[in-house]
Coordinates of C-alpha atoms and ligand atoms in Angstrom, one line a residue:
Chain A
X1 CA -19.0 9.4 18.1
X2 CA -18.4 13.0 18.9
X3 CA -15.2 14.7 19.4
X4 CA -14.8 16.8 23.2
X5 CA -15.5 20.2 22.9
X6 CA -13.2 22.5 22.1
X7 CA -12.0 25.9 21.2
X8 CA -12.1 26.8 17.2
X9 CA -9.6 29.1 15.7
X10 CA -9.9 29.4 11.6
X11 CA -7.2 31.7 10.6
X12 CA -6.7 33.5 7.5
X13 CA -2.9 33.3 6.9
X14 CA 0.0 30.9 7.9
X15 CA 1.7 34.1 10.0
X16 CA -1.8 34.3 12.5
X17 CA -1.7 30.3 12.3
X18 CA 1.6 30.2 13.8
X19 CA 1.0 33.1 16.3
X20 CA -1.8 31.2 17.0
X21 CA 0.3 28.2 17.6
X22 CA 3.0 29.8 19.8
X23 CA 0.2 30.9 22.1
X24 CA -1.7 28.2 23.0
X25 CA 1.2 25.8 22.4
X26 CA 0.8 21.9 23.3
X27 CA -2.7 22.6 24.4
X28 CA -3.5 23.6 20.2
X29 CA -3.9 20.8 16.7
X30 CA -3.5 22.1 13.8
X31 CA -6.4 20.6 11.7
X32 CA -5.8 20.4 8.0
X33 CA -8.3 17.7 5.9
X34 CA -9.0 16.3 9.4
X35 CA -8.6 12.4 7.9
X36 CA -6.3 11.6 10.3
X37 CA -7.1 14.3 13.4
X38 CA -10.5 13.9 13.5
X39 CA -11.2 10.5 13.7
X40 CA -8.7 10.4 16.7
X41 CA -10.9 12.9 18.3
X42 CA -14.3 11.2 17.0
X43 CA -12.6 8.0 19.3
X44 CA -11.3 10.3 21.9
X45 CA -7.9 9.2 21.9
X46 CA -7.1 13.1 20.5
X47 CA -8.9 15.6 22.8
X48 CA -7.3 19.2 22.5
X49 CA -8.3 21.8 24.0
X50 CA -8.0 24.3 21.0
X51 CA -8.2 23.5 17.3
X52 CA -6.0 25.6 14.8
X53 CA -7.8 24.9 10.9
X54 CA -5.8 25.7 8.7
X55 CA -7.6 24.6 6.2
X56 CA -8.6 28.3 5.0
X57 CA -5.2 29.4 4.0
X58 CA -5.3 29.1 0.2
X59 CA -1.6 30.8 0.3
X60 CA -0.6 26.7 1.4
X61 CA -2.4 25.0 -1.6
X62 CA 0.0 25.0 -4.9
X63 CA 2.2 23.1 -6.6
X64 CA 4.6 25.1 -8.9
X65 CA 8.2 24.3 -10.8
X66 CA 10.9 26.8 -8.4
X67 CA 14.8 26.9 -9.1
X68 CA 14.7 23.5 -10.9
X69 CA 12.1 21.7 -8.5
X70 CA 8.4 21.1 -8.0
X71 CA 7.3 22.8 -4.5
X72 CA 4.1 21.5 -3.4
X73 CA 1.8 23.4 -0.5
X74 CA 1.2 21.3 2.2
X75 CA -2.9 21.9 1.7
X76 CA -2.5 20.7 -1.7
X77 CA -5.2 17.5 -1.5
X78 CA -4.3 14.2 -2.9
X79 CA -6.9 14.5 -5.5
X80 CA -4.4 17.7 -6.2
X81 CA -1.2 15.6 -6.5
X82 CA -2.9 12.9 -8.6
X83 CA -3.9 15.0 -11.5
X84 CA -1.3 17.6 -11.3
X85 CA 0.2 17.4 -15.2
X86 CA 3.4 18.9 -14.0
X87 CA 4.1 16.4 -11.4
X88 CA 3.0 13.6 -14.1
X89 CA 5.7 15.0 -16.5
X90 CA 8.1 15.7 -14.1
X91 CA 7.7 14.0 -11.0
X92 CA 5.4 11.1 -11.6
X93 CA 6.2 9.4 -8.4
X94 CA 3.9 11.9 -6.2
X95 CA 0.8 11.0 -8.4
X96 CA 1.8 7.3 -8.2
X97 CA 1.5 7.3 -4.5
X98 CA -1.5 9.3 -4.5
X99 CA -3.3 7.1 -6.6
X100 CA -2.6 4.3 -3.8
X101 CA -3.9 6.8 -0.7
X102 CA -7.5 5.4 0.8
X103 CA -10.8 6.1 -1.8
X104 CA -11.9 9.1 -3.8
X105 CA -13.5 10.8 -0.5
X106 CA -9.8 10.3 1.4
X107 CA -8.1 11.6 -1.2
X108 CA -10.4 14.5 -1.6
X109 CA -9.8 15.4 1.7
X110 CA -6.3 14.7 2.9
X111 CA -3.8 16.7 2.5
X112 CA 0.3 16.2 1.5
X113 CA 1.5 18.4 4.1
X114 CA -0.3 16.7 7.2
X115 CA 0.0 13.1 5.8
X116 CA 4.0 13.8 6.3
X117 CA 3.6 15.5 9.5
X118 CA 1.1 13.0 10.7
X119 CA 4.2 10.2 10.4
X120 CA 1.7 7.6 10.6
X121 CA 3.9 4.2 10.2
X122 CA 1.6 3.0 7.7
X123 CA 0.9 6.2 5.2
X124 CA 2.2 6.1 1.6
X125 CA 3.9 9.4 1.0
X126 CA 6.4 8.8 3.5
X127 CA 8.0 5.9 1.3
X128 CA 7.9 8.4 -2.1
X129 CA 9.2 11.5 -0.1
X130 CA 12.8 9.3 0.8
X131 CA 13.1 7.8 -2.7
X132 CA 12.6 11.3 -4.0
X133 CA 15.0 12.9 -1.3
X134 CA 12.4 15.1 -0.7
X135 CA 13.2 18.5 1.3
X136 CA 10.5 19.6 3.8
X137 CA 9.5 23.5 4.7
X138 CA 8.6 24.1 8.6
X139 CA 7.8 27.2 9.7
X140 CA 7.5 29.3 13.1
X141 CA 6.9 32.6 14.4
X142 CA 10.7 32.6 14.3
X143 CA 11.4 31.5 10.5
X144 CA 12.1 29.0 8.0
X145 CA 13.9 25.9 7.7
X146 CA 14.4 23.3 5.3
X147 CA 14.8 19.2 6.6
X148 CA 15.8 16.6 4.4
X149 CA 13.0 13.5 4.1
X150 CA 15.6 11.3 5.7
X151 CA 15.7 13.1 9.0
X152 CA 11.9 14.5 9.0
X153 CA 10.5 11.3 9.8
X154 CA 11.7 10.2 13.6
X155 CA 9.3 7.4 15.2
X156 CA 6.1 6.1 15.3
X157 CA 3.6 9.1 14.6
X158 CA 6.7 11.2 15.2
X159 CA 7.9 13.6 12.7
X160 CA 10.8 16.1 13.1
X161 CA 8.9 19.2 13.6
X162 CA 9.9 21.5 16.7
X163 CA 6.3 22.6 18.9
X164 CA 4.9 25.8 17.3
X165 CA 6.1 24.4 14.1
X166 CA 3.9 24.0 10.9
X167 CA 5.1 21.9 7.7
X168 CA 4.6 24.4 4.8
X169 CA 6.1 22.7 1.8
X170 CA 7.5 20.0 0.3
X171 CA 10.4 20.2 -2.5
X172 CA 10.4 17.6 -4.9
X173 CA 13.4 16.9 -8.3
X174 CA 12.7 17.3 -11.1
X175 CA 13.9 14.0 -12.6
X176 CA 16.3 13.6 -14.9
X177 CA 15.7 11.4 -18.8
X178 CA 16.0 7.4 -18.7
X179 CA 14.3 7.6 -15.0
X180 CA 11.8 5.6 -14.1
X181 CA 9.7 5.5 -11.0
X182 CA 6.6 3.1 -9.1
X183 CA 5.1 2.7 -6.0
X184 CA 3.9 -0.6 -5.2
X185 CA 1.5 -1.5 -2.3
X186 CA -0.1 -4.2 0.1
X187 CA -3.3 -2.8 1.1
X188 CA -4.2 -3.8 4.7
X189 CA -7.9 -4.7 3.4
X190 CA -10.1 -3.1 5.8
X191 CA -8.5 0.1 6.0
X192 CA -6.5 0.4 2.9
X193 CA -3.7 1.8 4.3
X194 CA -0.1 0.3 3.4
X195 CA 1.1 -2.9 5.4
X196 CA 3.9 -2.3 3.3
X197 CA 4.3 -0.1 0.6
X198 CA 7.6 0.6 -1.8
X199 CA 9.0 3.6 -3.5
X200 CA 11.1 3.2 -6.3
X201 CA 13.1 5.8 -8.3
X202 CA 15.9 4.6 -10.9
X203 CA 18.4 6.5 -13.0
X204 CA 19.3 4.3 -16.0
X205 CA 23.5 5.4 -17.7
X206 CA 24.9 4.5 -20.8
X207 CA 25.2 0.9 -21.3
X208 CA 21.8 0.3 -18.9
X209 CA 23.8 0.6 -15.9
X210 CA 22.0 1.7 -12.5
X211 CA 23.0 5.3 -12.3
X212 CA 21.1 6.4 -9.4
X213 CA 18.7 4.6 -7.4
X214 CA 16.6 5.2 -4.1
X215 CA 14.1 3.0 -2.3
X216 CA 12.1 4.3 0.2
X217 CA 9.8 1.8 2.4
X218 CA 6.5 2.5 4.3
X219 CA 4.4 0.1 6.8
X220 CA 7.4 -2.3 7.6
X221 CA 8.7 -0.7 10.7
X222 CA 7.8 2.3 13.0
X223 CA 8.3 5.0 10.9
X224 CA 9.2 4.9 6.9
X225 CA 12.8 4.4 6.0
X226 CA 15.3 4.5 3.0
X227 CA 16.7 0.5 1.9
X228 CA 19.8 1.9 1.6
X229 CA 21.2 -1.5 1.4
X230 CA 18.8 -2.1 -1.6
X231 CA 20.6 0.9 -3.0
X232 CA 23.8 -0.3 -2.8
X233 CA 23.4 -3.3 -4.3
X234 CA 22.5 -2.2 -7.3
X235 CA 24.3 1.3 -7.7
X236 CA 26.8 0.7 -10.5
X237 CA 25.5 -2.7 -11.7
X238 CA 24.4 -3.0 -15.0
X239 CA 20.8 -3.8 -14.5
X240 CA 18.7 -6.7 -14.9
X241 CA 15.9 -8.9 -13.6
X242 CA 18.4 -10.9 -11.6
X243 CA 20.2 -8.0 -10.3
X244 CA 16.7 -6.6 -8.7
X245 CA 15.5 -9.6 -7.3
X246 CA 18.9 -10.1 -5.6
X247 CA 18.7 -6.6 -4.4
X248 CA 15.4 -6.7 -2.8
X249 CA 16.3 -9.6 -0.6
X250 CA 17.6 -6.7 1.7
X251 CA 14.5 -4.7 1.9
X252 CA 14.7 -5.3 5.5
X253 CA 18.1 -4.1 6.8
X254 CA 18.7 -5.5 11.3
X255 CA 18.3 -2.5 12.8
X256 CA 14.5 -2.0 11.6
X257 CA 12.0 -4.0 13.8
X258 CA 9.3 -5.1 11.8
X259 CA 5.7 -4.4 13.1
X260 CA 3.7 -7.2 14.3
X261 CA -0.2 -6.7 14.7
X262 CA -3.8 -8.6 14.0
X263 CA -3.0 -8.1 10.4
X264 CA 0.3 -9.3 9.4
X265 CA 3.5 -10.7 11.2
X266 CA 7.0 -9.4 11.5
X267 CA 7.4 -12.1 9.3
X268 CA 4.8 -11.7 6.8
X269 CA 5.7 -8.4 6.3
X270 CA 9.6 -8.8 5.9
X271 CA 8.8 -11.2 3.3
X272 CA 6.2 -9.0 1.8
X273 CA 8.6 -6.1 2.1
X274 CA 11.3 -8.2 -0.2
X275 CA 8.2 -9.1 -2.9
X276 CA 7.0 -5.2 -2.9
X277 CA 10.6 -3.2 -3.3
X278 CA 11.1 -5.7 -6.1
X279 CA 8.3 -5.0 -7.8
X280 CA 8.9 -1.6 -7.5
X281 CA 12.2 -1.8 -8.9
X282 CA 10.9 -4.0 -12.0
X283 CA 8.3 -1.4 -12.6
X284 CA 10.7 1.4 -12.1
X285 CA 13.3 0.1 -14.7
X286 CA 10.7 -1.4 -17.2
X287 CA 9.9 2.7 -17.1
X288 CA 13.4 3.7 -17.3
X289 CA 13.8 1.9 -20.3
X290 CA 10.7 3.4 -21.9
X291 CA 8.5 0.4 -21.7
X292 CA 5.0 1.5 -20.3
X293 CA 4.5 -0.7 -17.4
Chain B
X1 CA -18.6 28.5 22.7
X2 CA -20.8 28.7 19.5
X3 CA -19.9 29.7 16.3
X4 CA -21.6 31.1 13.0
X5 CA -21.3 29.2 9.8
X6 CA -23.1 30.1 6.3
X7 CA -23.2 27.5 3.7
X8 CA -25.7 26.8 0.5
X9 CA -27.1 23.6 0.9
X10 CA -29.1 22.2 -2.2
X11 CA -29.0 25.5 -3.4
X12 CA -30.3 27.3 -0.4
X13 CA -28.5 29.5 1.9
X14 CA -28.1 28.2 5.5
X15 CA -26.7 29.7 8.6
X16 CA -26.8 28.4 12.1
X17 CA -24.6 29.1 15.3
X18 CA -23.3 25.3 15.9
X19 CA -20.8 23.8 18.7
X20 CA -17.4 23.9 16.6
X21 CA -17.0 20.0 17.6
X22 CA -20.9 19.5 15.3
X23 CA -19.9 16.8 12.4
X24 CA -20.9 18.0 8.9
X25 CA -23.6 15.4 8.9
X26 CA -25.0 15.6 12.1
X27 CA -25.5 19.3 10.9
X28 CA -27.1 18.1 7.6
X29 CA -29.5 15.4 9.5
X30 CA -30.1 17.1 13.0
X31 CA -30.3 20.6 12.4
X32 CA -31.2 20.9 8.8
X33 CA -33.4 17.7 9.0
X34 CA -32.1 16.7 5.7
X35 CA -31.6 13.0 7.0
X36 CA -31.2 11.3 3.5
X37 CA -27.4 11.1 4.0
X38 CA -27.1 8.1 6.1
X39 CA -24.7 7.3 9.1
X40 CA -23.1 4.5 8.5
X41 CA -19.8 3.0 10.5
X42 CA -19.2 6.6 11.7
X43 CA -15.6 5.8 11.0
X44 CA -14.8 6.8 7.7
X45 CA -15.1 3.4 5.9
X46 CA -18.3 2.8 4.6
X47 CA -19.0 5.9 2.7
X48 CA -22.8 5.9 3.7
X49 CA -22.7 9.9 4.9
X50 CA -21.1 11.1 1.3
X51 CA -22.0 14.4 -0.1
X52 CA -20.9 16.9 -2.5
X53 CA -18.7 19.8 -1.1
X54 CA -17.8 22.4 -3.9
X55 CA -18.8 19.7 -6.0
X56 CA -16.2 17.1 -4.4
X57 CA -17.2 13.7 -2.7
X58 CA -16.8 13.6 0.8
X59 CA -17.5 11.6 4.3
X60 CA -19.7 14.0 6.1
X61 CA -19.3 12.1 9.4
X62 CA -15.2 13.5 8.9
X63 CA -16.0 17.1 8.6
X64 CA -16.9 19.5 11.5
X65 CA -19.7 21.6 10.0
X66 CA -17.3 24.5 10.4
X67 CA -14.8 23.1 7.8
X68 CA -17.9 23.6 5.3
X69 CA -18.7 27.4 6.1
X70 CA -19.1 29.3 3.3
X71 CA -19.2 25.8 1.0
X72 CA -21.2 24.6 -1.5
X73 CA -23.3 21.4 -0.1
X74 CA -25.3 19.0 -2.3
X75 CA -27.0 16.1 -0.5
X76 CA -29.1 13.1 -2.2
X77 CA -32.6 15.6 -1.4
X78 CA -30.6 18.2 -3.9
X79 CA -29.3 16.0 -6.3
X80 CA -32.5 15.9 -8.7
X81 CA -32.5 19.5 -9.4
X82 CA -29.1 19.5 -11.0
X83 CA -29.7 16.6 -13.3
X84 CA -31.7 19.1 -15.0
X85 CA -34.7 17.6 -16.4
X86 CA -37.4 18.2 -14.1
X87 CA -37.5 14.5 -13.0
X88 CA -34.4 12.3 -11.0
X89 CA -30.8 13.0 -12.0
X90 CA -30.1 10.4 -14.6
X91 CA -27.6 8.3 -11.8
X92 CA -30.7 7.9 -9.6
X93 CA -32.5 6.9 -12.2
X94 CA -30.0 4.6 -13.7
X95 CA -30.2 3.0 -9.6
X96 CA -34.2 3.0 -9.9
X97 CA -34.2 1.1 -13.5
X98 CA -31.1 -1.4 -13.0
X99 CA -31.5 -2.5 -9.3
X100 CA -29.0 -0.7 -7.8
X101 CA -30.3 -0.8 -4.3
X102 CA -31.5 -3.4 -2.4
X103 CA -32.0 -2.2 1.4
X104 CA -31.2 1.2 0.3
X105 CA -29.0 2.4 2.9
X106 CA -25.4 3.0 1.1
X107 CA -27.7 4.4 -1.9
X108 CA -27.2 7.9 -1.2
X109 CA -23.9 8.0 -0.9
X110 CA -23.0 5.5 -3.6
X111 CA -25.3 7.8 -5.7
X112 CA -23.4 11.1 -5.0
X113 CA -19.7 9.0 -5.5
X114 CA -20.9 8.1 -8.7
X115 CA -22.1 11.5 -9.9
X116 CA -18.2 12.9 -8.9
X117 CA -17.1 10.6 -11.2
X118 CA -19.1 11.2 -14.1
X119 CA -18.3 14.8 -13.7
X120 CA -15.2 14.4 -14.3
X121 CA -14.9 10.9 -16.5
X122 CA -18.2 10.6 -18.7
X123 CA -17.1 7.9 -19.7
X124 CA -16.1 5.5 -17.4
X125 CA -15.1 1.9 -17.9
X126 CA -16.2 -0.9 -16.0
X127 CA -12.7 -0.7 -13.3
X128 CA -12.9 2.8 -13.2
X129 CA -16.3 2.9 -11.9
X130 CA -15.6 0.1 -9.2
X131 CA -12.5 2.2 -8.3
X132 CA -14.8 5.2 -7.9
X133 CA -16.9 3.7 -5.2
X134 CA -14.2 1.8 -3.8
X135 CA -15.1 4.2 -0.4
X136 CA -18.5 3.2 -0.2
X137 CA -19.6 -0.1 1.1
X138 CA -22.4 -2.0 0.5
X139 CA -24.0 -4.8 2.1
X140 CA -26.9 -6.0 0.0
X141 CA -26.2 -6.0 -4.0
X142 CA -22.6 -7.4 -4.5
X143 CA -22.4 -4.0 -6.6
X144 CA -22.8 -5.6 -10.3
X145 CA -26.9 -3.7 -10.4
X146 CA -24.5 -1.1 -8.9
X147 CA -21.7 -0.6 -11.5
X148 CA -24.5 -1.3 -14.1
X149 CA -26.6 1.9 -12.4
X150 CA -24.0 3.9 -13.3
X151 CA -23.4 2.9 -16.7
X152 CA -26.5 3.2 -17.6
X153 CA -26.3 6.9 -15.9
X154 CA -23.4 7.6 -18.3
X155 CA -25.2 6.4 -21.7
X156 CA -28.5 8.9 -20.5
X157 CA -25.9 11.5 -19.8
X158 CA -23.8 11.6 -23.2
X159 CA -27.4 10.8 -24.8
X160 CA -28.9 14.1 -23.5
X161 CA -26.0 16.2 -24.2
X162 CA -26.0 15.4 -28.1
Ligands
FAD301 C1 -10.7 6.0 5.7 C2 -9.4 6.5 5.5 C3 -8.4 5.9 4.8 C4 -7.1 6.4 4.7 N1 -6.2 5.7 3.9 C5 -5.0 6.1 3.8 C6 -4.0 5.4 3.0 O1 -4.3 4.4 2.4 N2 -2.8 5.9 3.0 C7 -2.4 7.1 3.6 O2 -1.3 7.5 3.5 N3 -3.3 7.8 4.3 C8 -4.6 7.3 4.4 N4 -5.5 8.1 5.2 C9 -5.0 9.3 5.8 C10 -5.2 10.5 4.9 O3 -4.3 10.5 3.9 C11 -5.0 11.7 5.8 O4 -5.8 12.7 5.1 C12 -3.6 12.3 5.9 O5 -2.8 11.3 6.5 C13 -3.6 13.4 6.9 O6 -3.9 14.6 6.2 P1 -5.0 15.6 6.7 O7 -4.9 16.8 5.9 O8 -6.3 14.9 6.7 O9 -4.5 15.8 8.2 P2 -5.2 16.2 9.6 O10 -6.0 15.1 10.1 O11 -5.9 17.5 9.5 O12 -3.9 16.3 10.5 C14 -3.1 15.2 10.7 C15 -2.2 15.4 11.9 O13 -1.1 16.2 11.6 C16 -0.9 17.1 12.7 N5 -0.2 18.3 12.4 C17 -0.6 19.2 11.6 N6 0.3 20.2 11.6 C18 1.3 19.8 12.3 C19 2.5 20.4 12.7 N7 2.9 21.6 12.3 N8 3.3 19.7 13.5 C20 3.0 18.5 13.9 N9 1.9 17.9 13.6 C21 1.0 18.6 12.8 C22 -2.3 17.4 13.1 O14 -2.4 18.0 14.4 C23 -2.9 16.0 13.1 O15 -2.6 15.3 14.3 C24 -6.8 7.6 5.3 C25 -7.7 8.3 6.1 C26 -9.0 7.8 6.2 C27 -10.0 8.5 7.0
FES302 S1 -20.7 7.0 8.3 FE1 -19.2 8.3 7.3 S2 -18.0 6.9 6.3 FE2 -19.4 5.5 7.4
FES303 S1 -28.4 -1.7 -0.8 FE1 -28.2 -2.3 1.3 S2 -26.3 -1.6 1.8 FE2 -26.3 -1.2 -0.3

């Protein structure tokens, strides 16, 4: 299995990357890890004719604290996220997810930035960048802008980035005391990606009522979503094993159609969806409240 | 349109003009003729074609040879000079004296997995370990002589360092 030939560009900074981009436009793939490009290419179902690797442009591999967030670099690996001690303090949610990506060799490879722009229905960080309320960094030779996780993510394999656009950065909270947050996943077993996965991320208030909660969901449908239902149902409420399990139950709001494949049925995985979120949730508030879980 | 990349493999400097589409481990077997890491699936499940890049576990067969230039490549025919005792690195010898390998084909890249992780976690328990190789598949040993390989790596390892 060999990819078609094609042209190589390795450039040495994100400005020649995206002049590289403008000019040979639709025809051009950026190439980052290559985890999820190249075995596309390896089965020929990706064939460009010019591949941009970015993968040279340490100036996109960081993860820092900036005006009260963490901003990661898309080229940060997920080996990167996983042991980052500030996102363990601050952000533990990233790490959680990270340690849920594929094996040791996948997450030495694979990158944050392209795993989001790659909007693969069935890849983890999509569910952990809507419960975070992520913001998302795309660049082109004509600037900056910033896109909320809950508009990046648009279809199947379809993320919100214009052509000539690169994903730069991710911006994650810093989360505030008596949070707690989990990511809980149903490994497809041959390939290990999620055939559902569930982001949780709870604010506990005085008197252990729900201050703030956000669910984000991966695998279920075509692209990742937010269970804002879920949300709602427990915003408010003072919290309790009863009050999550109800709460789940809408993990899978009508206007998401569940997948269907070889592996698991719309139906298998709406029920799995409920079982996932709330055992997310249970993990997430068992945190909140300072239990280790 | 050719392209010229410069790596050290096993300690030795390497440069070839290769076909940018060249996988890493067609580079490493074909050109190089260092055929000890093994193609597997070719479709970055079964872990057979693992080296060490910058001292990192990989899957060779999901790397163009040009994502390696100017990297640091360790394949199973490089591994016994940096256990550093003249003889086999203590993980291949920890496969050799607990039956880690039956056929023989994942070995190399189980091997290489299992030296990542005692670079970084001397001390591994039993889960960790399995966790560790979860990328490599084998089809012979059921992986017990396996995790037990690498155990008995980690006990030479802390032994020699006292
Ligand atoms: C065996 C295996 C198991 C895996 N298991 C999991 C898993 O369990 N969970 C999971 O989440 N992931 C999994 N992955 C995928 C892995 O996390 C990938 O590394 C990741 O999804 C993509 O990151 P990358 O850096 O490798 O991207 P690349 O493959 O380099 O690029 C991915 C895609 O993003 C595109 N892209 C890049 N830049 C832009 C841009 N500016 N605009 C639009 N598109 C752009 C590229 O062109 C390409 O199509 C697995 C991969 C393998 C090989
Ligand atoms: S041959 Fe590379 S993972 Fe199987
Ligand atoms: S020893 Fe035969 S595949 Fe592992």
């Amino acid at each position: 299995m060999i990819p078609a030939a094609f042209e190589y560009h390795a450039p040495k900074s994100l400005e020649e990357a995206l002049r590289l981009l403008s000019r040979h436009g639709n025809e051009a793939k950026i190439l980052a890890g290559g985890h999820s490009l190249l075995p596309l290419m390896k089965l020929r179902l990706a064939a460009p004719r010019c591949v941009i690797d970015i993968g040279r442009i340490q100036a996109l591999r960081y993860i820092r604290e900036e005006n009260g967030r963490i901003a990661i670099g898309a080229l940060t690996t997920h080996t990167e996220v996983l042991e980052s001690p500030l996102l363990r303090a601050k952000c533990p949610l990233l790490p959680q997810t990270a340690w849920e990506i594929g094996d040791v060799q996948v997450r030495n490879r694979g990158t944050v930035g392209w795993s989001l722009a790659h909007a693969d229905p069935a890849a983890d960080y999509p569910a952990a960048v809507l419960a975070l309320d992520a913001e998302l960094v795309a660049a082109s030779v004509h600037g900056t802008r910033t896109l909320r996780a809950m508009e990046f993510f648009v279809d199947m394999l379809t993320a919100a980035l214009l052509p000539g656009e690169i994903l730069t950065e991710v911006r994650v909270p810093i989360l505030p005391p008596r949070t707690g947050t989990a990511y809980r996943k149903l490994h497809q077993p041959a390939s290990g990606y999620a055939l559902v996965g569930a982001a949780a991320c709870l604010t506990l208030g005085p008197g252990g009522i729900v201050e703030r909660v956000a669910v984000g969901l991966t695998g279920v449908g075509p692209k990742a979503y937010r269970a804002v239902a879920v949300e709602k149902a427990l915003a408010g409420k003072k919290a309790s094993e009863k009050l999550l399990t109800g709460a789940a139950r809408h993990a899978v709001p009508e206007h998401v159609e569940p997948l269907s494949d070889l592996q698991a049925s719309a139906e298998y995985r709406t029920a799995m969806a409920v079982v996932f979120v709330r055992r997310a949730l249970e993990s997430a508030l068992a945190r909140a409240q300072g239990k280790p879980r | 349109m050719g392209v010229v990349i410069q790596m050290r493999v096993n300690g030795k400097t390497q440069q070839h003009e290769v076909e940018p589409r060249l996988l890493l481990v067609h580079y490493l077997r074909d050109v190089l003729g260092l055929t000890g890491t093994h193609i597997g699936c070719e479709t970055s499940i079964c872990g057979a074609c693992t080296v060490l890049l910058g001292g990192k576990a990989v899957k060779s067969c999901t790397l163009l040879a040009v994502q390696a230039d100017g990297a640091d490549v360790v394949t199973i025919e490089g591994l016994a000079a940096l256990g550093g005792n003249g003889g086999l690195h203590p993980v291949q010898e920890g496969f050799w004296e607990k039956h880690g390998l039956q056929c023989g084909y994942c070995t190399p890249g189980m091997i290489l997995a299992a030296v990542e992780l005692l670079q970084t976690n001397p001390k591994p328990k039993e889960e960790e370990i399995r966790r560790a190789i979860a990328g490599n598949l084998c089809r012979c040993t059921g992986y017990q002589h396996i995790v037990d390989a690498v155990q008995y790596a980690a006990r030479k390892m802390a032994a020699a360092k006292r």
